[in-house]
GROMACS .gro file of C-alpha atoms in nm:
model
   81
    1MET     CA    1   0.584   0.144  -0.566
    2LYS     CA    2   0.534   0.516  -0.602
    3LYS     CA    3   0.761   0.711  -0.834
    4TYR     CA    4   0.801   1.078  -0.759
    5GLU     CA    5   0.903   1.387  -0.950
    6GLY     CA    6   0.999   1.627  -0.675
    7ASN     CA    7   0.724   1.588  -0.413
    8THR     CA    8   0.456   1.486  -0.665
    9VAL     CA    9   0.359   1.124  -0.734
   10LYS     CA   10   0.401   1.065  -1.108
   11GLU     CA   11   0.344   0.690  -1.128
   12VAL     CA   12   0.232   0.397  -0.912
   13ILE     CA   13   0.329   0.039  -0.992
   14CYS     CA   14   0.188  -0.261  -0.804
   15ASN     CA   15   0.481  -0.435  -0.636
   16CYS     CA   16   0.308  -0.773  -0.675
   17CYS     CA   17   0.191  -0.790  -1.038
   18GLY     CA   18   0.364  -0.487  -1.193
   19LYS     CA   19   0.041  -0.320  -1.303
   20ARG     CA   20   0.088   0.050  -1.378
   21ILE     CA   21  -0.176   0.265  -1.213
   22ALA     CA   22  -0.248   0.595  -1.382
   23VAL     CA   23  -0.178   0.913  -1.186
   24GLU     CA   24  -0.323   1.254  -1.264
   25ASP     CA   25  -0.220   1.567  -1.077
   26GLY     CA   26  -0.041   1.352  -0.816
   27ILE     CA   27  -0.350   1.139  -0.742
   28SER     CA   28  -0.381   0.773  -0.845
   29GLU     CA   29  -0.685   0.700  -1.059
   30GLU     CA   30  -0.741   0.365  -0.886
   31GLU     CA   31  -0.728   0.270  -0.521
   32ILE     CA   32  -0.398   0.130  -0.399
   33PHE     CA   33  -0.302  -0.041  -0.075
   34HIS     CA   34   0.012   0.123   0.064
   35VAL     CA   35   0.214  -0.052   0.333
   36GLU     CA   36   0.498   0.103   0.531
   37LYS     CA   37   0.673  -0.086   0.809
   38ARG     CA   38   0.959   0.030   1.028
   39TRP     CA   39   1.118  -0.276   1.186
   40GLY     CA   40   1.232  -0.249   1.545
   41TYR     CA   41   1.455  -0.442   1.773
   42PHE     CA   42   1.410  -0.817   1.818
   43SER     CA   43   1.342  -0.873   1.450
   44LYS     CA   44   1.564  -0.995   1.168
   45ARG     CA   45   1.520  -0.649   1.012
   46ASP     CA   46   1.632  -0.419   1.295
   47MET     CA   47   1.615  -0.053   1.190
   48GLN     CA   48   1.494  -0.134   0.836
   49LYS     CA   49   1.203   0.044   0.668
   50ASP     CA   50   1.001  -0.146   0.405
   51SER     CA   51   0.723  -0.003   0.188
   52PHE     CA   52   0.519  -0.128  -0.104
   53ASP     CA   53   0.198  -0.067  -0.296
   54LEU     CA   54  -0.060  -0.319  -0.418
   55CYS     CA   55  -0.339  -0.284  -0.671
   56GLU     CA   56  -0.683  -0.380  -0.544
   57SER     CA   57  -0.678  -0.713  -0.727
   58CYS     CA   58  -0.349  -0.824  -0.567
   59TYR     CA   59  -0.471  -0.708  -0.226
   60GLU     CA   60  -0.784  -0.923  -0.266
   61GLN     CA   61  -0.577  -1.228  -0.368
   62ILE     CA   62  -0.343  -1.191  -0.071
   63VAL     CA   63  -0.608  -1.140   0.196
   64ALA     CA   64  -0.814  -1.429   0.053
   65SER     CA   65  -0.530  -1.659   0.162
   66PHE     CA   66  -0.548  -1.548   0.528
   67ILE     CA   67  -0.662  -1.808   0.781
   68ILE     CA   68  -0.810  -1.531   0.996
   69PRO     CA   69  -1.003  -1.292   0.769
   70VAL     CA   70  -0.939  -0.920   0.756
   71LYS     CA   71  -1.167  -0.726   0.991
   72THR     CA   72  -1.389  -0.500   0.785
   73GLU     CA   73  -1.629  -0.227   0.891
   74GLU     CA   74  -1.860  -0.015   0.682
   75GLU     CA   75  -1.781   0.355   0.692
   76THR     CA   76  -2.050   0.620   0.664
   77GLU     CA   77  -1.804   0.902   0.591
   78PHE     CA   78  -1.480   0.903   0.399
   79PHE     CA   79  -1.179   1.071   0.553
   80GLY     CA   80  -0.938   1.062   0.258
   81CYS     CA   81  -0.571   1.139   0.264
   0.00000   0.00000   0.00000
């Protein structure tokens, strides 16, 4: 979960394990996996928006439990946010 001061990210906390991820000048010092989902009609969560952040370790644990593995591709260039 990202904590803001104004429009600047001041802190990131993994929603799964609670690990605090350092932030400097609004940029996290470790990679995080951010999820944002807007639920539509025909779901139990009509018109709800959910978001969370995971540290890399929690992401790895979660995807390791998938029956169908995550599709991965090697990138030759990085197009950061």
